[in-house]
Short mmCIF file of C-alpha atoms and ligand atoms in Angstrom, two decimals:
data_model
loop_
_atom_site.label_atom_id
_atom_site.label_comp_id
_atom_site.label_asym_id
_atom_site.label_seq_id
_atom_site.Cartn_x
_atom_site.Cartn_y
_atom_site.Cartn_z
CA MET A 1 -110.27 -2.63 -54.74
CA LYS A 2 -107.84 0.27 -54.00
CA LYS A 3 -108.55 3.27 -56.32
CA ARG A 4 -105.54 4.72 -58.00
CA LEU A 5 -106.06 8.08 -59.76
CA PHE A 6 -103.56 9.04 -62.50
CA THR A 7 -105.44 12.05 -64.10
CA PRO A 8 -104.25 15.49 -64.57
CA GLY A 9 -106.96 16.87 -62.35
CA PRO A 10 -108.41 15.94 -60.03
CA THR A 11 -105.32 14.55 -58.57
CA PRO A 12 -104.76 12.42 -55.35
CA VAL A 13 -105.23 14.32 -51.97
CA PRO A 14 -103.06 13.43 -49.08
CA GLU A 15 -104.69 12.20 -45.96
CA ASN A 16 -103.41 14.96 -43.87
CA VAL A 17 -105.07 17.41 -46.18
CA MET A 18 -108.30 15.54 -46.01
CA LEU A 19 -108.30 15.41 -42.21
CA ARG A 20 -107.73 19.20 -41.96
CA MET A 21 -110.86 19.68 -44.08
CA ALA A 22 -112.93 17.30 -42.02
CA ALA A 23 -112.62 19.43 -39.01
CA PRO A 24 -115.83 21.33 -37.85
CA ILE A 25 -116.57 24.23 -40.08
CA ILE A 26 -115.52 27.75 -38.76
CA HIS A 27 -116.81 31.28 -39.62
CA HIS A 28 -114.67 33.31 -42.18
CA ARG A 29 -114.76 36.36 -40.06
CA ASN A 30 -113.44 34.40 -37.05
CA PRO A 31 -109.78 35.34 -36.25
CA GLU A 32 -108.79 31.76 -36.60
CA PHE A 33 -109.83 31.75 -40.19
CA MET A 34 -108.34 35.18 -40.80
CA GLU A 35 -105.05 33.85 -39.62
CA ILE A 36 -105.13 30.94 -41.92
CA LEU A 37 -106.15 33.02 -45.08
CA THR A 38 -103.30 35.50 -44.24
CA ARG A 39 -100.88 32.55 -44.13
CA VAL A 40 -102.25 30.99 -47.44
CA HIS A 41 -101.86 34.56 -49.08
CA GLU A 42 -98.14 34.39 -48.02
CA ASP A 43 -97.49 30.84 -48.99
CA LEU A 44 -98.95 31.20 -52.45
CA LYS A 45 -96.46 33.96 -53.05
CA TYR A 46 -93.70 31.37 -52.36
CA LEU A 47 -95.42 29.01 -54.66
CA PHE A 48 -95.69 31.42 -57.52
CA ARG A 49 -92.28 32.99 -56.80
CA THR A 50 -93.68 36.44 -56.43
CA THR A 51 -94.07 39.43 -54.07
CA GLN A 52 -97.41 40.27 -55.78
CA PRO A 53 -100.74 39.32 -54.54
CA VAL A 54 -102.18 35.87 -55.41
CA VAL A 55 -105.96 35.94 -55.00
CA VAL A 56 -108.05 32.90 -54.02
CA LEU A 57 -111.23 32.52 -55.94
CA SER A 58 -114.04 30.02 -55.18
CA CYS A 59 -114.27 28.38 -58.67
CA SER A 60 -112.39 26.01 -60.71
CA GLY A 61 -109.38 27.01 -62.83
CA THR A 62 -111.57 28.23 -65.75
CA GLY A 63 -113.17 30.72 -63.36
CA GLY A 64 -109.70 32.22 -62.87
CA MET A 65 -109.12 32.48 -66.64
CA GLU A 66 -112.56 34.18 -67.03
CA ALA A 67 -111.89 36.54 -64.15
CA THR A 68 -108.60 37.40 -65.84
CA ILE A 69 -110.04 38.16 -69.24
CA SER A 70 -113.16 40.00 -68.01
CA SER A 71 -111.18 42.11 -65.50
CA LEU A 72 -108.20 43.13 -67.64
CA PHE A 73 -109.91 43.83 -71.01
CA LYS A 74 -112.82 45.66 -72.66
CA GLN A 75 -114.89 45.24 -75.75
CA GLY A 76 -112.60 45.76 -78.71
CA ASP A 77 -109.35 45.03 -77.00
CA LYS A 78 -107.14 42.95 -79.27
CA VAL A 79 -105.67 39.85 -77.49
CA ILE A 80 -103.38 37.21 -79.06
CA THR A 81 -104.15 33.65 -77.84
CA VAL A 82 -102.08 30.54 -78.50
CA ASN A 83 -104.33 27.41 -79.12
CA ALA A 84 -102.14 24.26 -79.02
CA GLY A 85 -104.85 22.26 -77.47
CA LYS A 86 -108.18 22.26 -75.51
CA PHE A 87 -107.02 24.82 -72.98
CA GLY A 88 -105.37 27.19 -75.20
CA GLU A 89 -108.53 27.07 -77.31
CA ARG A 90 -110.43 28.19 -74.09
CA TRP A 91 -108.38 31.30 -73.91
CA GLY A 92 -109.71 32.19 -77.43
CA GLU A 93 -113.32 31.37 -76.39
CA LEU A 94 -113.07 33.67 -73.39
CA VAL A 95 -111.42 36.56 -75.36
CA ARG A 96 -114.02 36.28 -78.11
CA ILE A 97 -116.82 36.62 -75.48
CA PHE A 98 -115.32 39.51 -73.44
CA THR A 99 -113.53 41.58 -76.22
CA GLY A 100 -114.59 40.16 -79.53
CA ASN A 101 -111.19 40.81 -80.87
CA CYS A 102 -109.06 37.60 -80.78
CA ILE A 103 -106.03 36.77 -82.74
CA GLU A 104 -105.86 33.03 -82.32
CA GLU A 105 -102.73 31.22 -83.29
CA LYS A 106 -103.30 27.49 -83.76
CA VAL A 107 -100.35 25.11 -83.08
CA ALA A 108 -100.38 21.35 -83.98
CA TRP A 109 -101.31 19.21 -81.03
CA GLY A 110 -98.20 17.81 -79.33
CA SER A 111 -96.15 20.89 -80.17
CA ALA A 112 -95.48 24.19 -78.47
CA ILE A 113 -95.44 27.54 -80.00
CA GLN A 114 -92.00 28.63 -81.37
CA PRO A 115 -90.66 31.97 -80.13
CA GLU A 116 -89.97 33.04 -83.78
CA ARG A 117 -93.61 32.53 -84.67
CA LEU A 118 -94.78 34.60 -81.61
CA ALA A 119 -92.27 37.33 -82.51
CA GLU A 120 -93.88 37.41 -86.09
CA LEU A 121 -97.37 37.75 -84.45
CA LEU A 122 -96.32 40.58 -82.23
CA LYS A 123 -94.88 42.41 -85.16
CA GLU A 124 -98.10 41.89 -87.18
CA HIS A 125 -100.24 43.07 -84.09
CA PRO A 126 -98.38 45.86 -82.37
CA ASP A 127 -101.70 47.02 -80.86
CA ALA A 128 -102.27 43.71 -78.93
CA LYS A 129 -103.16 44.38 -75.25
CA GLY A 130 -102.33 40.86 -74.16
CA VAL A 131 -100.92 37.43 -75.05
CA CYS A 132 -102.54 34.33 -73.62
CA LEU A 133 -100.27 31.37 -73.27
CA THR A 134 -100.55 27.86 -71.67
CA HIS A 135 -97.47 26.66 -69.72
CA SER A 136 -98.46 22.94 -69.67
CA GLU A 137 -101.15 22.11 -72.25
CA THR A 138 -102.92 19.29 -70.43
CA SER A 139 -104.80 18.04 -73.41
CA THR A 140 -101.65 17.35 -75.27
CA GLY A 141 -99.13 16.93 -72.41
CA THR A 142 -97.03 19.53 -73.98
CA ALA A 143 -94.87 22.20 -72.27
CA ALA A 144 -94.15 25.66 -73.62
CA ASP A 145 -91.02 27.66 -72.89
CA ILE A 146 -92.70 30.47 -70.86
CA GLN A 147 -89.54 32.16 -69.80
CA THR A 148 -88.27 32.77 -73.37
CA LEU A 149 -91.83 33.57 -74.63
CA THR A 150 -92.37 36.13 -71.77
CA ALA A 151 -89.04 37.66 -72.42
CA LEU A 152 -89.89 38.17 -76.05
CA ILE A 153 -93.24 39.68 -75.42
CA ARG A 154 -91.85 42.10 -72.85
CA GLU A 155 -89.09 43.13 -75.24
CA GLN A 156 -91.23 43.63 -78.25
CA SER A 157 -94.48 45.02 -76.94
CA ASP A 158 -96.56 46.45 -74.05
CA ALA A 159 -98.96 43.48 -74.16
CA LEU A 160 -99.73 41.73 -70.91
CA VAL A 161 -98.49 38.23 -70.59
CA LEU A 162 -101.14 35.99 -69.27
CA VAL A 163 -100.17 32.33 -68.31
CA ASP A 164 -102.54 29.37 -67.85
CA GLY A 165 -100.33 27.62 -65.30
CA ILE A 166 -103.07 25.19 -64.23
CA THR A 167 -100.98 22.04 -64.62
CA ALA A 168 -97.55 23.71 -64.63
CA VAL A 169 -97.48 25.52 -61.18
CA GLY A 170 -95.91 22.95 -58.89
CA ALA A 171 -94.61 20.90 -61.78
CA HIS A 172 -92.40 23.13 -63.88
CA GLU A 173 -89.93 25.64 -62.89
CA PHE A 174 -91.77 29.07 -62.82
CA HIS A 175 -90.80 32.42 -61.55
CA PHE A 176 -93.56 34.95 -61.80
CA ASP A 177 -91.68 38.00 -60.85
CA ASP A 178 -88.27 37.33 -62.42
CA TRP A 179 -89.75 36.23 -65.74
CA GLY A 180 -92.01 39.26 -65.90
CA VAL A 181 -95.39 37.45 -66.15
CA ASP A 182 -98.57 39.56 -65.59
CA ILE A 183 -101.04 36.90 -64.67
CA CYS A 184 -100.60 33.20 -63.77
CA ILE A 185 -103.43 31.00 -62.82
CA THR A 186 -103.68 27.56 -61.25
CA GLY A 187 -106.53 25.35 -59.71
CA SER A 188 -106.64 23.57 -56.43
CA GLN A 189 -107.12 20.09 -58.00
CA LYS A 190 -103.92 19.95 -60.09
CA GLY A 191 -100.45 20.50 -58.52
CA LEU A 192 -101.75 21.55 -55.24
CA MET A 193 -102.94 18.19 -54.05
CA MET A 194 -106.32 19.40 -53.21
CA PRO A 195 -109.91 18.59 -54.26
CA PRO A 196 -111.42 21.01 -57.05
CA GLY A 197 -112.89 24.33 -56.12
CA LEU A 198 -110.24 27.04 -55.90
CA ALA A 199 -108.64 29.17 -58.54
CA LEU A 200 -105.52 30.85 -57.49
CA VAL A 201 -104.53 33.96 -59.68
CA ALA A 202 -101.22 35.92 -59.32
CA VAL A 203 -101.45 39.52 -60.60
CA SER A 204 -98.60 41.88 -61.42
CA GLU A 205 -98.30 45.46 -60.38
CA ARG A 206 -98.85 46.47 -64.16
CA ALA A 207 -102.04 44.24 -64.32
CA GLN A 208 -103.30 45.59 -61.03
CA ASP A 209 -103.08 49.16 -62.37
CA ILE A 210 -104.95 48.27 -65.57
CA ILE A 211 -107.69 46.32 -63.58
CA LYS A 212 -108.23 49.29 -61.25
CA GLY A 213 -109.07 51.48 -64.35
CA GLN A 214 -111.47 49.06 -66.00
CA ARG A 215 -115.25 49.12 -65.88
CA MET A 216 -116.42 45.93 -64.25
CA THR A 217 -118.34 43.61 -66.60
CA GLN A 218 -118.66 40.81 -64.11
CA TYR A 219 -119.63 40.99 -60.40
CA TYR A 220 -118.59 37.59 -58.78
CA LEU A 221 -115.59 36.76 -60.94
CA SER A 222 -113.92 40.03 -60.61
CA LEU A 223 -110.28 40.45 -59.92
CA LYS A 224 -110.88 44.07 -58.98
CA HIS A 225 -113.12 42.90 -56.10
CA ALA A 226 -110.71 40.15 -55.15
CA LEU A 227 -107.54 42.28 -55.16
CA LYS A 228 -109.38 44.94 -53.05
CA ALA A 229 -110.24 42.41 -50.45
CA HIS A 230 -106.86 40.66 -50.68
CA ALA A 231 -105.16 43.87 -49.50
CA GLY A 232 -106.73 43.36 -46.20
CA ASP A 233 -106.19 39.54 -46.34
CA ASP A 234 -109.80 39.15 -46.93
CA THR A 235 -112.12 37.80 -49.62
CA PRO A 236 -115.00 39.81 -51.13
CA PHE A 237 -117.54 37.09 -50.56
CA THR A 238 -117.80 33.86 -48.40
CA PRO A 239 -114.73 31.82 -49.23
CA ALA A 240 -114.77 28.10 -49.67
CA VAL A 241 -113.74 27.86 -45.92
CA SER A 242 -112.88 24.14 -45.94
CA LEU A 243 -110.89 24.25 -49.14
CA VAL A 244 -108.84 27.21 -47.96
CA ILE A 245 -108.07 25.38 -44.80
CA GLY A 246 -107.06 22.33 -46.79
CA LEU A 247 -104.94 24.54 -48.94
CA ASP A 248 -103.06 25.83 -45.88
CA GLU A 249 -102.05 22.25 -45.12
CA ALA A 250 -101.02 21.46 -48.72
CA LEU A 251 -98.93 24.66 -48.82
CA GLN A 252 -97.18 23.51 -45.62
CA MET A 253 -96.26 20.31 -47.41
CA ILE A 254 -95.01 22.15 -50.35
CA LYS A 255 -92.93 24.47 -48.35
CA ALA A 256 -91.52 21.45 -46.36
CA GLU A 257 -90.47 19.73 -49.62
CA GLY A 258 -89.12 22.91 -51.16
CA ILE A 259 -90.40 24.23 -54.52
CA GLU A 260 -87.13 23.50 -56.39
CA ASN A 261 -87.36 19.94 -55.11
CA ILE A 262 -90.90 19.56 -56.18
CA TRP A 263 -89.95 20.70 -59.82
CA LYS A 264 -87.21 18.11 -59.78
CA ARG A 265 -89.39 15.44 -58.48
CA HIS A 266 -91.89 16.11 -61.37
CA GLU A 267 -89.28 16.08 -64.05
CA SER A 268 -87.82 12.81 -62.71
CA LEU A 269 -91.35 11.14 -62.49
CA ALA A 270 -92.01 12.35 -65.94
CA ASP A 271 -88.83 10.94 -67.40
CA ALA A 272 -89.34 7.57 -65.69
CA CYS A 273 -92.91 7.36 -67.09
CA ARG A 274 -91.75 8.06 -70.55
CA GLN A 275 -89.10 5.40 -70.24
CA GLY A 276 -91.69 2.91 -68.98
CA CYS A 277 -93.88 3.58 -71.97
CA ASN A 278 -91.10 3.47 -74.37
CA ALA A 279 -89.92 0.06 -73.13
CA LEU A 280 -93.41 -1.31 -73.70
CA GLY A 281 -93.23 -0.23 -77.35
CA MET A 282 -95.73 2.59 -76.86
CA LYS A 283 -94.92 5.84 -78.74
CA LEU A 284 -94.82 9.26 -76.88
CA PHE A 285 -97.31 11.97 -78.31
CA SER A 286 -95.66 15.08 -77.43
CA ASN A 287 -92.42 16.65 -78.79
CA SER A 288 -92.06 18.94 -75.82
CA PRO A 289 -93.38 16.91 -73.00
CA SER A 290 -94.89 18.24 -69.88
CA PHE A 291 -93.64 17.28 -66.40
CA ALA A 292 -97.24 17.06 -65.30
CA VAL A 293 -98.78 14.62 -67.59
CA THR A 294 -97.39 12.00 -70.24
CA PRO A 295 -99.45 11.55 -73.27
CA VAL A 296 -99.04 8.21 -75.10
CA TRP A 297 -100.30 6.87 -78.42
CA LEU A 298 -102.45 3.68 -77.90
CA PRO A 299 -100.52 0.93 -79.68
CA GLU A 300 -101.78 -0.42 -83.02
CA GLY A 301 -104.65 -2.69 -82.49
CA VAL A 302 -105.27 -1.57 -78.89
CA LYS A 303 -108.75 -0.10 -78.41
CA TRP A 304 -108.97 2.53 -75.80
CA SER A 305 -112.38 1.20 -74.34
CA ALA A 306 -110.92 -2.28 -73.77
CA PHE A 307 -107.64 -1.03 -72.42
CA ASN A 308 -109.36 1.51 -70.14
CA LYS A 309 -111.71 -1.14 -68.82
CA ALA A 310 -108.90 -3.59 -68.06
CA LEU A 311 -107.04 -0.78 -66.30
CA LYS A 312 -109.94 0.38 -64.28
CA ASN A 313 -111.94 -2.72 -63.55
CA SER A 314 -109.12 -5.13 -62.97
CA ASN A 315 -106.57 -2.71 -61.50
CA GLY A 316 -108.42 0.15 -60.05
CA ILE A 317 -106.39 2.55 -62.26
CA THR A 318 -107.86 5.62 -63.86
CA VAL A 319 -105.79 7.34 -66.65
CA ALA A 320 -107.25 10.20 -68.84
CA ALA A 321 -108.47 9.63 -72.35
CA GLY A 322 -107.43 11.70 -75.31
CA GLN A 323 -109.61 14.56 -76.26
CA ASP A 324 -111.19 15.76 -79.56
CA ASP A 325 -109.42 14.31 -82.59
CA TYR A 326 -107.28 12.15 -80.37
CA LYS A 327 -110.09 10.65 -78.35
CA ASP A 328 -109.36 7.03 -79.10
CA LYS A 329 -105.82 7.56 -80.26
CA ILE A 330 -103.98 8.62 -77.25
CA PHE A 331 -104.19 8.28 -73.35
CA ARG A 332 -102.66 10.46 -70.69
CA ILE A 333 -100.79 9.41 -67.53
CA SER A 334 -100.68 11.97 -64.79
CA HIS A 335 -97.81 12.40 -62.19
CA LEU A 336 -98.87 15.90 -61.16
CA GLY A 337 -99.04 16.55 -57.38
CA PHE A 338 -98.98 13.96 -54.77
CA TYR A 339 -96.92 11.23 -56.45
CA ASP A 340 -93.71 9.47 -55.83
CA GLU A 341 -91.43 7.04 -57.61
CA LEU A 342 -93.33 3.91 -56.43
CA ASP A 343 -96.50 5.33 -58.06
CA MET A 344 -94.75 5.26 -61.27
CA LEU A 345 -94.05 1.53 -60.88
CA THR A 346 -97.60 1.13 -60.00
CA VAL A 347 -98.98 2.85 -63.08
CA ILE A 348 -96.54 1.26 -65.59
CA GLY A 349 -97.19 -2.13 -63.85
CA GLY A 350 -100.86 -1.50 -64.12
CA ILE A 351 -100.56 -0.70 -67.74
CA GLU A 352 -98.64 -4.02 -68.31
CA ARG A 353 -101.46 -5.93 -66.55
CA ALA A 354 -103.97 -4.31 -68.72
CA LEU A 355 -102.11 -4.98 -71.99
CA LYS A 356 -101.74 -8.60 -70.97
CA GLU A 357 -105.47 -8.93 -70.23
CA ILE A 358 -106.32 -7.63 -73.75
CA ASN A 359 -103.65 -9.88 -75.31
CA PHE A 360 -101.28 -7.17 -76.57
CA PRO A 361 -97.83 -8.77 -77.10
CA PHE A 362 -95.01 -7.21 -75.03
CA GLU A 363 -92.29 -8.51 -72.78
CA ILE A 364 -93.69 -8.71 -69.25
CA GLY A 365 -91.79 -6.55 -66.81
CA ALA A 366 -90.08 -4.48 -69.54
CA GLY A 367 -91.95 -1.33 -68.66
CA VAL A 368 -91.60 -1.72 -64.77
CA SER A 369 -87.85 -2.60 -65.31
CA ALA A 370 -87.22 0.52 -67.31
CA VAL A 371 -88.98 2.60 -64.55
CA GLN A 372 -86.65 0.98 -61.95
CA LYS A 373 -83.62 1.66 -63.94
CA ALA A 374 -84.72 5.25 -64.50
CA PHE A 375 -84.68 5.84 -60.68
CA LEU A 376 -82.13 3.48 -59.49
CA GLY A 377 -79.62 3.35 -62.39
CA ASN A 378 -78.65 0.23 -64.33
C1 PLP P 401 -107.65 21.56 -65.82
C2 PLP P 401 -107.22 22.73 -66.60
C3 PLP P 401 -107.97 23.88 -66.96
C4 PLP P 401 -109.45 24.03 -66.41
O1 PLP P 401 -109.47 24.07 -65.16
P1 PLP P 401 -110.84 23.66 -64.47
O2 PLP P 401 -110.45 23.51 -63.03
O3 PLP P 401 -111.33 22.33 -64.97
O4 PLP P 401 -111.80 24.80 -64.68
C5 PLP P 401 -107.39 24.94 -67.57
N1 PLP P 401 -106.19 24.81 -68.12
C6 PLP P 401 -105.34 23.74 -67.95
C7 PLP P 401 -104.03 23.69 -68.58
C8 PLP P 401 -105.88 22.72 -67.14
O5 PLP P 401 -105.09 21.61 -67.05
#
């Protein structure tokens, strides 16, 4: 059976990217590799919309978050984190480990922090050294207005703006330089159409200056080390050579499509996915939906285990479960990275087949028809 992955990381990897990575391994000090790494560094700037360095770390996205917190802050530094789901919660866990002074703002799952609330927090904590945000909160499929939030932070304080862009980069419009973001992180297995294993971290000039002055509390996951090597288009340790080569291929695809077109494609796939779910009588979970992943309430009477089994075993489709309190209540359909319009027909068609298998009443073809209409008009 054909396997079809609709999870928000890992995401599908195009054949040309896999083939590039299947070539015989080369040495990382070999000029051929140095040339590839230099090009990857340059193309990552295109992706993040920045002239600042974007370092390549050999770890998953969380490693990029850990390197950020440990490289920018010291014990006692006050950092505001926004917890609107699993990944915002992770920012708080990291801050508590490395500074012990976390102001965590909890936001209801399915919602994003409102600028007015963040303004209040900044007033209450004028000594905050940083604010940690999540652009697309993957656990709740919810997008935050990073442009507005960043403008507000820059206006009201000197706090650094740290953005977990792990499922937003390559899905949502994002301008690192123009918006005034200080750190943005993504991971290879999300919008970049790559297997897991790399974290990419963009670092502003302001953040670079602070990092230079900090005492290192970590050796391997250190942005200080990574930035120093980056200046010579190098990495401090043996990089994940094959993944960097795959990333070179993926970035060529991204440049060929054009970043603005990629943002538009994700918006349109997300819209069609939501319309397909609505047409099947399924309620959407988020009130500020991400373009990377669509979270959907399981309909009354539909058990996650039976639904997931029907999707996977009979149709080869993997979607993501809900997390924590929403474990058996919602599921999440990803359209992040290497997806097109026909993929949305496939996943909504697969969901129809699974619902039919478990005897959930609905009008056959209603979801697929809504997806067709979303793309083709009425
Ligand atoms: C996947 C994800 C992470 C964690 O990345 P890993 O690669 O699993 O370490 C962090 N934040 C968001 C928003 C994510 O989607």
